[in-house]
PDB file of C-alpha atoms and ligand atoms in Angstrom:
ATOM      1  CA  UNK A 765       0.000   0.000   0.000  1.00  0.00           C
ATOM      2  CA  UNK A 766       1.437   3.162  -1.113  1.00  0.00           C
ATOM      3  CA  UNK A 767      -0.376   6.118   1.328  1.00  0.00           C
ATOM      4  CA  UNK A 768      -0.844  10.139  -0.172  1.00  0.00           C
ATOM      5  CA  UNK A 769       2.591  11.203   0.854  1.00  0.00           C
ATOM      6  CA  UNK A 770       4.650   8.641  -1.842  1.00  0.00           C
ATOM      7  CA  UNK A 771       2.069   9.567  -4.193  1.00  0.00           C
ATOM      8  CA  UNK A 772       2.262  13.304  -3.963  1.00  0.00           C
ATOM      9  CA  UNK A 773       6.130  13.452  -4.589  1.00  0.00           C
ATOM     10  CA  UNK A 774       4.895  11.338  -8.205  1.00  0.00           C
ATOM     11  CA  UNK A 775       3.780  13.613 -11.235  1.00  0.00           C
ATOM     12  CA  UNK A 776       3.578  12.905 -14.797  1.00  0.00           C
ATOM     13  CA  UNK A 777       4.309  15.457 -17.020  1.00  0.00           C
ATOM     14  CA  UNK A 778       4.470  15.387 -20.984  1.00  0.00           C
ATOM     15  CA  UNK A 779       6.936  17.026 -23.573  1.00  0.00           C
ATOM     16  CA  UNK A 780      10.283  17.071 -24.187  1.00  0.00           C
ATOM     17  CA  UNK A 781      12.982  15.574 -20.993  1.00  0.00           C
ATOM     18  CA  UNK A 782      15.941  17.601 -22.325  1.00  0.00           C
ATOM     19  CA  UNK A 783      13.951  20.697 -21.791  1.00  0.00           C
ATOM     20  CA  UNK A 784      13.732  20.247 -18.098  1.00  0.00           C
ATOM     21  CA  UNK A 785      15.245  22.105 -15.366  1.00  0.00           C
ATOM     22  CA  UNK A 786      16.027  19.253 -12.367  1.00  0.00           C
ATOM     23  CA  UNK A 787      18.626  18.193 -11.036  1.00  0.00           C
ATOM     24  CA  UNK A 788      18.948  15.281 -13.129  1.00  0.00           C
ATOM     25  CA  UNK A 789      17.226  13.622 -16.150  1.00  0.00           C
ATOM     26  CA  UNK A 790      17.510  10.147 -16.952  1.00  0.00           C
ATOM     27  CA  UNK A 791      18.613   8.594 -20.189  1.00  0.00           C
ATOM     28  CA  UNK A 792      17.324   5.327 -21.542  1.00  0.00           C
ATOM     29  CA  UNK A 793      20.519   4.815 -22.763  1.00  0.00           C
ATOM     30  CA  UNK A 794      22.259   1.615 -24.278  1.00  0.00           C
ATOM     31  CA  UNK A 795      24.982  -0.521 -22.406  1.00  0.00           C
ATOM     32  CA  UNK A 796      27.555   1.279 -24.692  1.00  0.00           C
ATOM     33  CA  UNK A 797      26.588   4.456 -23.295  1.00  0.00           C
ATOM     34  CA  UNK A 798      26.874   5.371 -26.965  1.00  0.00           C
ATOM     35  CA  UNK A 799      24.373   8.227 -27.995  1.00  0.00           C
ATOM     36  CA  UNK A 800      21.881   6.670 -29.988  1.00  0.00           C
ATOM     37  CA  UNK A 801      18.671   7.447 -31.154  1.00  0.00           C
ATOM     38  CA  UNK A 802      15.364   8.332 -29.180  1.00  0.00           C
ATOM     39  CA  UNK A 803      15.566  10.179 -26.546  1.00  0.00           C
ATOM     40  CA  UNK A 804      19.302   9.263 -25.816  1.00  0.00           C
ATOM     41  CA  UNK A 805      19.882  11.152 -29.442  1.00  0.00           C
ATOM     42  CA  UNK A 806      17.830  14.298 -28.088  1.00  0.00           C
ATOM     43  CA  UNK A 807      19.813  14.301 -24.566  1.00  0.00           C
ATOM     44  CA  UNK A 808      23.218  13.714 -26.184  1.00  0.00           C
ATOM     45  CA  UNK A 809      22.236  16.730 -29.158  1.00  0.00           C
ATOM     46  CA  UNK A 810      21.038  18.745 -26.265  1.00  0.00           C
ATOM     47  CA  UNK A 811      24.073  18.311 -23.806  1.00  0.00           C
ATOM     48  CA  UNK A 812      26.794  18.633 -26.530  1.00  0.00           C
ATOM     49  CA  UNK A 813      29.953  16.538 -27.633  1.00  0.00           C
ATOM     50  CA  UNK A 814      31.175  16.721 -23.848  1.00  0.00           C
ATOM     51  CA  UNK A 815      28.806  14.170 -22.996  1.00  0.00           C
ATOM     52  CA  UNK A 816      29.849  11.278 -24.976  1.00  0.00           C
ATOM     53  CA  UNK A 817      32.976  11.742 -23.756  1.00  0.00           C
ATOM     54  CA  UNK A 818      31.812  11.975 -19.751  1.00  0.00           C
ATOM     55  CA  UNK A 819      30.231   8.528 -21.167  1.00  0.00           C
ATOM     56  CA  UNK A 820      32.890   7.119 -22.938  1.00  0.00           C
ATOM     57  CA  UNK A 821      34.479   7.457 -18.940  1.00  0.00           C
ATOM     58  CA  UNK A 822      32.406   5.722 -16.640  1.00  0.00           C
ATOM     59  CA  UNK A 823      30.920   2.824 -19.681  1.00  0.00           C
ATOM     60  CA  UNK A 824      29.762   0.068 -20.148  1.00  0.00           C
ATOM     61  CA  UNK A 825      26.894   0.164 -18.178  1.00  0.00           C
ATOM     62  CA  UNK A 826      25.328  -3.627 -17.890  1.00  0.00           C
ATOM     63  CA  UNK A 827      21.056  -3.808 -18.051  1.00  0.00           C
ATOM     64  CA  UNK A 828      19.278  -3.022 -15.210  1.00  0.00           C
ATOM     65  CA  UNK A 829      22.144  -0.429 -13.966  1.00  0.00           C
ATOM     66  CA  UNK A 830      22.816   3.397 -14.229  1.00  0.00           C
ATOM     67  CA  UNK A 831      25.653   5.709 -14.094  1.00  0.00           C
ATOM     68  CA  UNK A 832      25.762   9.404 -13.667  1.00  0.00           C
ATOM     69  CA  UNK A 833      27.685  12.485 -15.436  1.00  0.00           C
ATOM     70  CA  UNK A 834      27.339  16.168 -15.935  1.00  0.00           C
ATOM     71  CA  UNK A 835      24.455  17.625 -17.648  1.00  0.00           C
ATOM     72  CA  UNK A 836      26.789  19.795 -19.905  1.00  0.00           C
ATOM     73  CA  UNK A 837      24.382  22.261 -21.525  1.00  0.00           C
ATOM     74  CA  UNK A 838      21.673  20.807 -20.195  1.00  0.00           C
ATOM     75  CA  UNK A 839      19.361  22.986 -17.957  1.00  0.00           C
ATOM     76  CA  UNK A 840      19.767  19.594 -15.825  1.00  0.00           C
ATOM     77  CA  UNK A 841      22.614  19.850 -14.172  1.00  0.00           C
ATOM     78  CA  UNK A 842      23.246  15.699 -14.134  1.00  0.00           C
ATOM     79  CA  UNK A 843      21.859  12.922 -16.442  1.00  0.00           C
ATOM     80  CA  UNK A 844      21.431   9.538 -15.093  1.00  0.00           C
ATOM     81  CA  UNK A 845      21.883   6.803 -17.654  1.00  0.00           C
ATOM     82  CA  UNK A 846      19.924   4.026 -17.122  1.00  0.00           C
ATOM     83  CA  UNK A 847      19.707   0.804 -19.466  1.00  0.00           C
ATOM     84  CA  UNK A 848      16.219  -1.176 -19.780  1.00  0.00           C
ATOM     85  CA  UNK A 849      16.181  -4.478 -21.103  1.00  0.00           C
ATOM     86  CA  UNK A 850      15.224  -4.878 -24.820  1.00  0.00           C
ATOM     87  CA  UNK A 851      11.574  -6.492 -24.948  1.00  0.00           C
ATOM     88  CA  UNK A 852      12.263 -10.190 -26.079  1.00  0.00           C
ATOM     89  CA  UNK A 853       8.370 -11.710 -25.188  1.00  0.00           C
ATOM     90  CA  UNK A 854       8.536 -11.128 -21.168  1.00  0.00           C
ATOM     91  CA  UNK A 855      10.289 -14.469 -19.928  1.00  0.00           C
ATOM     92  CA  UNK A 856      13.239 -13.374 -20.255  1.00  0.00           C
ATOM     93  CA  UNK A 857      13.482 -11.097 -17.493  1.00  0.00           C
ATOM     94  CA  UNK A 858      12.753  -8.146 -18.603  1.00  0.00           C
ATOM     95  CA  UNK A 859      10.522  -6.867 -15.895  1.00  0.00           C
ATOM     96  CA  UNK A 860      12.804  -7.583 -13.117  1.00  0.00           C
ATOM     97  CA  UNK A 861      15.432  -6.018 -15.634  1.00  0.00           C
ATOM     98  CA  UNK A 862      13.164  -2.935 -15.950  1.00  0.00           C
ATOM     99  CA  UNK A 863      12.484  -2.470 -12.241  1.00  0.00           C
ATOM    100  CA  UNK A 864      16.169  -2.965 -11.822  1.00  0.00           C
ATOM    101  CA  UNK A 865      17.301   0.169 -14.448  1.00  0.00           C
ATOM    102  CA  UNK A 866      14.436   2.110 -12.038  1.00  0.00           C
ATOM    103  CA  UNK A 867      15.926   0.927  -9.113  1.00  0.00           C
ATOM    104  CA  UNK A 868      19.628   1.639  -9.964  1.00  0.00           C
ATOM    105  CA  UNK A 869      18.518   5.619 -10.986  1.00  0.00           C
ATOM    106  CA  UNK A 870      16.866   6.244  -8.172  1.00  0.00           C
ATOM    107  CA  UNK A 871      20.236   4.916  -5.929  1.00  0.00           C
ATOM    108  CA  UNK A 872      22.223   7.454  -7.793  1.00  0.00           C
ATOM    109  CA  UNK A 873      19.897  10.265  -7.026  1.00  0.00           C
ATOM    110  CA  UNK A 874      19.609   9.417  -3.258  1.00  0.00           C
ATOM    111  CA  UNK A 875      23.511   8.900  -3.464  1.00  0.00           C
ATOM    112  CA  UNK A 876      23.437  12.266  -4.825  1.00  0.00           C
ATOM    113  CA  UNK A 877      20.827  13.869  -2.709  1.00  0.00           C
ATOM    114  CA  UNK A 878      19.573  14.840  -5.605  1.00  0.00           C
ATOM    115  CA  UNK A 879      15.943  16.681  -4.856  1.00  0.00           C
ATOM    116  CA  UNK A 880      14.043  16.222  -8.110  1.00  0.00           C
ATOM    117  CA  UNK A 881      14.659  13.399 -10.940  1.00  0.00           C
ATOM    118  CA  UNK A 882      12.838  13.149 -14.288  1.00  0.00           C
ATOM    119  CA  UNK A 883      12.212   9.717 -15.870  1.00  0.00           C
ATOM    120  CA  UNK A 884      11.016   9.042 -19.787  1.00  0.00           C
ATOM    121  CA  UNK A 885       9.713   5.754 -20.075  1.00  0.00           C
ATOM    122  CA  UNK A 886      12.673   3.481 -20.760  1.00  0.00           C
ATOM    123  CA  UNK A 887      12.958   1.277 -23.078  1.00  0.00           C
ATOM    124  CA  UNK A 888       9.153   1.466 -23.922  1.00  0.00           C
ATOM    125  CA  UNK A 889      11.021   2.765 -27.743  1.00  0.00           C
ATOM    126  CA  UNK A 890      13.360   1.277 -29.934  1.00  0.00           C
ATOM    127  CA  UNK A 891      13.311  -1.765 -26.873  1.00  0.00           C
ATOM    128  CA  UNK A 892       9.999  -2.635 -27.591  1.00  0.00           C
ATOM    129  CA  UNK A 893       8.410  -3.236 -23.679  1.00  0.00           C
ATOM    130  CA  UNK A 894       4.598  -2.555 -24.239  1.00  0.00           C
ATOM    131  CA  UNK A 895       3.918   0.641 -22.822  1.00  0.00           C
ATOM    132  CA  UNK A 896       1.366  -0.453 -20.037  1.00  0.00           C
ATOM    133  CA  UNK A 897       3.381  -3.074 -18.570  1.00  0.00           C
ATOM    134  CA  UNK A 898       6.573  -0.663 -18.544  1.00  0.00           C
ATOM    135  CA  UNK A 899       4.573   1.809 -16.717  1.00  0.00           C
ATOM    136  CA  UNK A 900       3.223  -0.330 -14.082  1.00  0.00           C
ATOM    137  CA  UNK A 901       6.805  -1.293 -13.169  1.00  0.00           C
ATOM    138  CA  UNK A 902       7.812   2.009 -13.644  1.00  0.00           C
ATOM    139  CA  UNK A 903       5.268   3.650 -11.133  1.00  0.00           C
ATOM    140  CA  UNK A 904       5.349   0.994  -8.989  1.00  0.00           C
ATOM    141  CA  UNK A 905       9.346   0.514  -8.362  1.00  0.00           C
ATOM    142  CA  UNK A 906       9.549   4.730  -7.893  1.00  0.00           C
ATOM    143  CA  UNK A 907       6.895   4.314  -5.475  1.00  0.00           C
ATOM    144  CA  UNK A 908       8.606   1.177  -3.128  1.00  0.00           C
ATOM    145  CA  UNK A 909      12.052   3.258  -3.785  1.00  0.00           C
ATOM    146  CA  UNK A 910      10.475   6.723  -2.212  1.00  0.00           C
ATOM    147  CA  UNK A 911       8.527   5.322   0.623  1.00  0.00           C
ATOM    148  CA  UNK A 912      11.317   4.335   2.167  1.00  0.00           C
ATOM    149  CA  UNK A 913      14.082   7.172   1.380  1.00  0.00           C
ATOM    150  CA  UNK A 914      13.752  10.758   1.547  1.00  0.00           C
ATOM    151  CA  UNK A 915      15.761  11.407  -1.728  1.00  0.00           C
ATOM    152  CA  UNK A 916      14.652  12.193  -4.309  1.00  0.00           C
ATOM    153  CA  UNK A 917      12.157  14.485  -3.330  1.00  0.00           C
ATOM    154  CA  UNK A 918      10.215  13.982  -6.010  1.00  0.00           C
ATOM    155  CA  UNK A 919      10.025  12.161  -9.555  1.00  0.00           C
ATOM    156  CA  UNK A 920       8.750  13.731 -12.836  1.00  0.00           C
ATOM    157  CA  UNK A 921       7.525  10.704 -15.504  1.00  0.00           C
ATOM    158  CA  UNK A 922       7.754  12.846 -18.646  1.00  0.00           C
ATOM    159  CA  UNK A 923       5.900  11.294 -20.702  1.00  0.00           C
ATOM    160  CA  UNK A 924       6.523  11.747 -24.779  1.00  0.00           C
ATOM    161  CA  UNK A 925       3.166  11.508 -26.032  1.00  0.00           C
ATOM    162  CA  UNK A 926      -0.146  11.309 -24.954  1.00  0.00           C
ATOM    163  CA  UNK A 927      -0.456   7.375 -24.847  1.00  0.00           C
ATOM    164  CA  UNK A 928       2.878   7.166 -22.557  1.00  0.00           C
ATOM    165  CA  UNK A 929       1.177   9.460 -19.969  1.00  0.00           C
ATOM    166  CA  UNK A 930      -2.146   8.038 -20.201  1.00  0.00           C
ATOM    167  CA  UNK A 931      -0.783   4.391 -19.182  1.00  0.00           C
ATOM    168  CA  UNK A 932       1.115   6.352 -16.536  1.00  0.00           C
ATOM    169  CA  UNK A 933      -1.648   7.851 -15.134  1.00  0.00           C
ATOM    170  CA  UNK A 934      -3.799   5.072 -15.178  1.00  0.00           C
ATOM    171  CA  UNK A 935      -0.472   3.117 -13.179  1.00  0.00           C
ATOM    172  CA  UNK A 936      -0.472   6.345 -10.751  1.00  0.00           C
ATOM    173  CA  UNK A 937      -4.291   5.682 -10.155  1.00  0.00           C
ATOM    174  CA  UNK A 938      -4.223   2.056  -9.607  1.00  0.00           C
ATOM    175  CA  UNK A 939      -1.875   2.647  -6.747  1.00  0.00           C
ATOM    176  CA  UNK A 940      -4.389   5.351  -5.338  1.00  0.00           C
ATOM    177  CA  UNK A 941      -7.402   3.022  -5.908  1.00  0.00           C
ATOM    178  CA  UNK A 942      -5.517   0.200  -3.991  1.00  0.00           C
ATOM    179  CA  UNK A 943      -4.896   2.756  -0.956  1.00  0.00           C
ATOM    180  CA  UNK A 944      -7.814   3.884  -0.742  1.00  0.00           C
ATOM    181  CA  UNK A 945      -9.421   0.089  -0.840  1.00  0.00           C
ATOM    182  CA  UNK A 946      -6.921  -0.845   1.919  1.00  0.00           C
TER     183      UNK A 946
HETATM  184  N1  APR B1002      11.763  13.377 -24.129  1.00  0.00           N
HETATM  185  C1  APR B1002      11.117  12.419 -23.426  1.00  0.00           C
HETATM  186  N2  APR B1002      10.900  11.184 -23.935  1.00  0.00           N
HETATM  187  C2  APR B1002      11.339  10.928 -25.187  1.00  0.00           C
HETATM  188  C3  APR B1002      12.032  11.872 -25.976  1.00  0.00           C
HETATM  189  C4  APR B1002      12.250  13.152 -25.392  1.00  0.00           C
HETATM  190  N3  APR B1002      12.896  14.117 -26.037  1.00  0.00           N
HETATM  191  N4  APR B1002      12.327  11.296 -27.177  1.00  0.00           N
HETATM  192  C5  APR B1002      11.832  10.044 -27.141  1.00  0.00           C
HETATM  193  N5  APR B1002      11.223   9.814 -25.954  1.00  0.00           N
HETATM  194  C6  APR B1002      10.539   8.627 -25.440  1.00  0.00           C
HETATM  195  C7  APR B1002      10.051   7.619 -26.447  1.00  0.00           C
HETATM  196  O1  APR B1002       8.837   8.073 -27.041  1.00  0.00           O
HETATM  197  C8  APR B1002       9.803   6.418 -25.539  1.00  0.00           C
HETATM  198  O2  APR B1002       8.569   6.565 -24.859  1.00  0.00           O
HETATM  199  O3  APR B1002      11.414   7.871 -24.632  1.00  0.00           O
HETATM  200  C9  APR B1002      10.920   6.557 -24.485  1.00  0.00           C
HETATM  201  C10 APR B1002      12.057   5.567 -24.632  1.00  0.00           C
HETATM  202  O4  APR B1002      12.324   5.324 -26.009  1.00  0.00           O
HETATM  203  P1  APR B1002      13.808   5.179 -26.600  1.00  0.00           P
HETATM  204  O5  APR B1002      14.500   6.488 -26.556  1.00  0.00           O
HETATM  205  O6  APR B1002      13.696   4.504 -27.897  1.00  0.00           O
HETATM  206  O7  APR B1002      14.561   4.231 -25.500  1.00  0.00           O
HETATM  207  P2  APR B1002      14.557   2.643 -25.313  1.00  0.00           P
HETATM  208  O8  APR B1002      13.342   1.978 -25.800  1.00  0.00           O
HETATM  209  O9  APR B1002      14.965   2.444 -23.866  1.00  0.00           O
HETATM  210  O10 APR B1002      15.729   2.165 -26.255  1.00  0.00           O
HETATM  211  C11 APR B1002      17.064   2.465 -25.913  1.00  0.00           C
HETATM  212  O11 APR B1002      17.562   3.371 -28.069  1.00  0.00           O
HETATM  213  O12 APR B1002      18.333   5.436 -28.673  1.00  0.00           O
HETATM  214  C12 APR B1002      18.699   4.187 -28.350  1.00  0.00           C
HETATM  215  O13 APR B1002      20.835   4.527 -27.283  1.00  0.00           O
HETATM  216  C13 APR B1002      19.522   4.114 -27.073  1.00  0.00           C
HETATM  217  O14 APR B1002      20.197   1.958 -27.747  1.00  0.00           O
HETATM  218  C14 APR B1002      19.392   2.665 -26.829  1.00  0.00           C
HETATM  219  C15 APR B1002      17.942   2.392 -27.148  1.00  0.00           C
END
Protein backbone atom coordinates (compact mmCIF):
# COMPACT_ATOMS: atom_id res chain seq x y z
CA UNK A 1 0.00 0.00 0.00
CA UNK A 2 1.44 3.16 -1.11
CA UNK A 3 -0.38 6.12 1.33
CA UNK A 4 -0.84 10.14 -0.17
CA UNK A 5 2.59 11.20 0.85
CA UNK A 6 4.65 8.64 -1.84
CA UNK A 7 2.07 9.57 -4.19
CA UNK A 8 2.26 13.30 -3.96
CA UNK A 9 6.13 13.45 -4.59
CA UNK A 10 4.90 11.34 -8.21
CA UNK A 11 3.78 13.61 -11.23
CA UNK A 12 3.58 12.90 -14.80
CA UNK A 13 4.31 15.46 -17.02
CA UNK A 14 4.47 15.39 -20.98
CA UNK A 15 6.94 17.03 -23.57
CA UNK A 16 10.28 17.07 -24.19
CA UNK A 17 12.98 15.57 -20.99
CA UNK A 18 15.94 17.60 -22.33
CA UNK A 19 13.95 20.70 -21.79
CA UNK A 20 13.73 20.25 -18.10
CA UNK A 21 15.24 22.10 -15.37
CA UNK A 22 16.03 19.25 -12.37
CA UNK A 23 18.63 18.19 -11.04
CA UNK A 24 18.95 15.28 -13.13
CA UNK A 25 17.23 13.62 -16.15
CA UNK A 26 17.51 10.15 -16.95
CA UNK A 27 18.61 8.59 -20.19
CA UNK A 28 17.32 5.33 -21.54
CA UNK A 29 20.52 4.81 -22.76
CA UNK A 30 22.26 1.62 -24.28
CA UNK A 31 24.98 -0.52 -22.41
CA UNK A 32 27.56 1.28 -24.69
CA UNK A 33 26.59 4.46 -23.30
CA UNK A 34 26.87 5.37 -26.96
CA UNK A 35 24.37 8.23 -27.99
CA UNK A 36 21.88 6.67 -29.99
CA UNK A 37 18.67 7.45 -31.15
CA UNK A 38 15.36 8.33 -29.18
CA UNK A 39 15.57 10.18 -26.55
CA UNK A 40 19.30 9.26 -25.82
CA UNK A 41 19.88 11.15 -29.44
CA UNK A 42 17.83 14.30 -28.09
CA UNK A 43 19.81 14.30 -24.57
CA UNK A 44 23.22 13.71 -26.18
CA UNK A 45 22.24 16.73 -29.16
CA UNK A 46 21.04 18.75 -26.27
CA UNK A 47 24.07 18.31 -23.81
CA UNK A 48 26.79 18.63 -26.53
CA UNK A 49 29.95 16.54 -27.63
CA UNK A 50 31.18 16.72 -23.85
CA UNK A 51 28.81 14.17 -23.00
CA UNK A 52 29.85 11.28 -24.98
CA UNK A 53 32.98 11.74 -23.76
CA UNK A 54 31.81 11.97 -19.75
CA UNK A 55 30.23 8.53 -21.17
CA UNK A 56 32.89 7.12 -22.94
CA UNK A 57 34.48 7.46 -18.94
CA UNK A 58 32.41 5.72 -16.64
CA UNK A 59 30.92 2.82 -19.68
CA UNK A 60 29.76 0.07 -20.15
CA UNK A 61 26.89 0.16 -18.18
CA UNK A 62 25.33 -3.63 -17.89
CA UNK A 63 21.06 -3.81 -18.05
CA UNK A 64 19.28 -3.02 -15.21
CA UNK A 65 22.14 -0.43 -13.97
CA UNK A 66 22.82 3.40 -14.23
CA UNK A 67 25.65 5.71 -14.09
CA UNK A 68 25.76 9.40 -13.67
CA UNK A 69 27.69 12.49 -15.44
CA UNK A 70 27.34 16.17 -15.94
CA UNK A 71 24.45 17.63 -17.65
CA UNK A 72 26.79 19.79 -19.91
CA UNK A 73 24.38 22.26 -21.52
CA UNK A 74 21.67 20.81 -20.19
CA UNK A 75 19.36 22.99 -17.96
CA UNK A 76 19.77 19.59 -15.83
CA UNK A 77 22.61 19.85 -14.17
CA UNK A 78 23.25 15.70 -14.13
CA UNK A 79 21.86 12.92 -16.44
CA UNK A 80 21.43 9.54 -15.09
CA UNK A 81 21.88 6.80 -17.65
CA UNK A 82 19.92 4.03 -17.12
CA UNK A 83 19.71 0.80 -19.47
CA UNK A 84 16.22 -1.18 -19.78
CA UNK A 85 16.18 -4.48 -21.10
CA UNK A 86 15.22 -4.88 -24.82
CA UNK A 87 11.57 -6.49 -24.95
CA UNK A 88 12.26 -10.19 -26.08
CA UNK A 89 8.37 -11.71 -25.19
CA UNK A 90 8.54 -11.13 -21.17
CA UNK A 91 10.29 -14.47 -19.93
CA UNK A 92 13.24 -13.37 -20.25
CA UNK A 93 13.48 -11.10 -17.49
CA UNK A 94 12.75 -8.15 -18.60
CA UNK A 95 10.52 -6.87 -15.89
CA UNK A 96 12.80 -7.58 -13.12
CA UNK A 97 15.43 -6.02 -15.63
CA UNK A 98 13.16 -2.94 -15.95
CA UNK A 99 12.48 -2.47 -12.24
CA UNK A 100 16.17 -2.96 -11.82
CA UNK A 101 17.30 0.17 -14.45
CA UNK A 102 14.44 2.11 -12.04
CA UNK A 103 15.93 0.93 -9.11
CA UNK A 104 19.63 1.64 -9.96
CA UNK A 105 18.52 5.62 -10.99
CA UNK A 106 16.87 6.24 -8.17
CA UNK A 107 20.24 4.92 -5.93
CA UNK A 108 22.22 7.45 -7.79
CA UNK A 109 19.90 10.26 -7.03
CA UNK A 110 19.61 9.42 -3.26
CA UNK A 111 23.51 8.90 -3.46
CA UNK A 112 23.44 12.27 -4.82
CA UNK A 113 20.83 13.87 -2.71
CA UNK A 114 19.57 14.84 -5.61
CA UNK A 115 15.94 16.68 -4.86
CA UNK A 116 14.04 16.22 -8.11
CA UNK A 117 14.66 13.40 -10.94
CA UNK A 118 12.84 13.15 -14.29
CA UNK A 119 12.21 9.72 -15.87
CA UNK A 120 11.02 9.04 -19.79
CA UNK A 121 9.71 5.75 -20.08
CA UNK A 122 12.67 3.48 -20.76
CA UNK A 123 12.96 1.28 -23.08
CA UNK A 124 9.15 1.47 -23.92
CA UNK A 125 11.02 2.77 -27.74
CA UNK A 126 13.36 1.28 -29.93
CA UNK A 127 13.31 -1.77 -26.87
CA UNK A 128 10.00 -2.64 -27.59
CA UNK A 129 8.41 -3.24 -23.68
CA UNK A 130 4.60 -2.55 -24.24
CA UNK A 131 3.92 0.64 -22.82
CA UNK A 132 1.37 -0.45 -20.04
CA UNK A 133 3.38 -3.07 -18.57
CA UNK A 134 6.57 -0.66 -18.54
CA UNK A 135 4.57 1.81 -16.72
CA UNK A 136 3.22 -0.33 -14.08
CA UNK A 137 6.80 -1.29 -13.17
CA UNK A 138 7.81 2.01 -13.64
CA UNK A 139 5.27 3.65 -11.13
CA UNK A 140 5.35 0.99 -8.99
CA UNK A 141 9.35 0.51 -8.36
CA UNK A 142 9.55 4.73 -7.89
CA UNK A 143 6.89 4.31 -5.48
CA UNK A 144 8.61 1.18 -3.13
CA UNK A 145 12.05 3.26 -3.79
CA UNK A 146 10.47 6.72 -2.21
CA UNK A 147 8.53 5.32 0.62
CA UNK A 148 11.32 4.34 2.17
CA UNK A 149 14.08 7.17 1.38
CA UNK A 150 13.75 10.76 1.55
CA UNK A 151 15.76 11.41 -1.73
CA UNK A 152 14.65 12.19 -4.31
CA UNK A 153 12.16 14.49 -3.33
CA UNK A 154 10.21 13.98 -6.01
CA UNK A 155 10.03 12.16 -9.56
CA UNK A 156 8.75 13.73 -12.84
CA UNK A 157 7.53 10.70 -15.50
CA UNK A 158 7.75 12.85 -18.65
CA UNK A 159 5.90 11.29 -20.70
CA UNK A 160 6.52 11.75 -24.78
CA UNK A 161 3.17 11.51 -26.03
CA UNK A 162 -0.15 11.31 -24.95
CA UNK A 163 -0.46 7.38 -24.85
CA UNK A 164 2.88 7.17 -22.56
CA UNK A 165 1.18 9.46 -19.97
CA UNK A 166 -2.15 8.04 -20.20
CA UNK A 167 -0.78 4.39 -19.18
CA UNK A 168 1.11 6.35 -16.54
CA UNK A 169 -1.65 7.85 -15.13
CA UNK A 170 -3.80 5.07 -15.18
CA UNK A 171 -0.47 3.12 -13.18
CA UNK A 172 -0.47 6.34 -10.75
CA UNK A 173 -4.29 5.68 -10.15
CA UNK A 174 -4.22 2.06 -9.61
CA UNK A 175 -1.87 2.65 -6.75
CA UNK A 176 -4.39 5.35 -5.34
CA UNK A 177 -7.40 3.02 -5.91
CA UNK A 178 -5.52 0.20 -3.99
CA UNK A 179 -4.90 2.76 -0.96
CA UNK A 180 -7.81 3.88 -0.74
CA UNK A 181 -9.42 0.09 -0.84
CA UNK A 182 -6.92 -0.84 1.92
N1 LIG B 1 11.76 13.38 -24.13
C1 LIG B 1 11.12 12.42 -23.43
N2 LIG B 1 10.90 11.18 -23.93
C2 LIG B 1 11.34 10.93 -25.19
C3 LIG B 1 12.03 11.87 -25.98
C4 LIG B 1 12.25 13.15 -25.39
N3 LIG B 1 12.90 14.12 -26.04
N4 LIG B 1 12.33 11.30 -27.18
C5 LIG B 1 11.83 10.04 -27.14
N5 LIG B 1 11.22 9.81 -25.95
C6 LIG B 1 10.54 8.63 -25.44
C7 LIG B 1 10.05 7.62 -26.45
O1 LIG B 1 8.84 8.07 -27.04
C8 LIG B 1 9.80 6.42 -25.54
O2 LIG B 1 8.57 6.57 -24.86
O3 LIG B 1 11.41 7.87 -24.63
C9 LIG B 1 10.92 6.56 -24.48
C10 LIG B 1 12.06 5.57 -24.63
O4 LIG B 1 12.32 5.32 -26.01
P1 LIG B 1 13.81 5.18 -26.60
O5 LIG B 1 14.50 6.49 -26.56
O6 LIG B 1 13.70 4.50 -27.90
O7 LIG B 1 14.56 4.23 -25.50
P2 LIG B 1 14.56 2.64 -25.31
O8 LIG B 1 13.34 1.98 -25.80
O9 LIG B 1 14.96 2.44 -23.87
O10 LIG B 1 15.73 2.17 -26.25
C11 LIG B 1 17.06 2.47 -25.91
O11 LIG B 1 17.56 3.37 -28.07
O12 LIG B 1 18.33 5.44 -28.67
C12 LIG B 1 18.70 4.19 -28.35
O13 LIG B 1 20.83 4.53 -27.28
C13 LIG B 1 19.52 4.11 -27.07
O14 LIG B 1 20.20 1.96 -27.75
C14 LIG B 1 19.39 2.66 -26.83
C15 LIG B 1 17.94 2.39 -27.15
Amino acid sequence: MVDRSVRARMRVVEGDITRLAVDAIVNAANERLAPGGGVCGAIHRAAGPELARACREVAPCPTGEARITPGFRLRARHVIHAVGPVWHGGDEGEDELLASAYRSALMLAREHQLETLAFPAISTGVYGFPIPRAARIAVRTVADFLAREEYPREVLFCCFGEETARAHRAALAELAREADGA
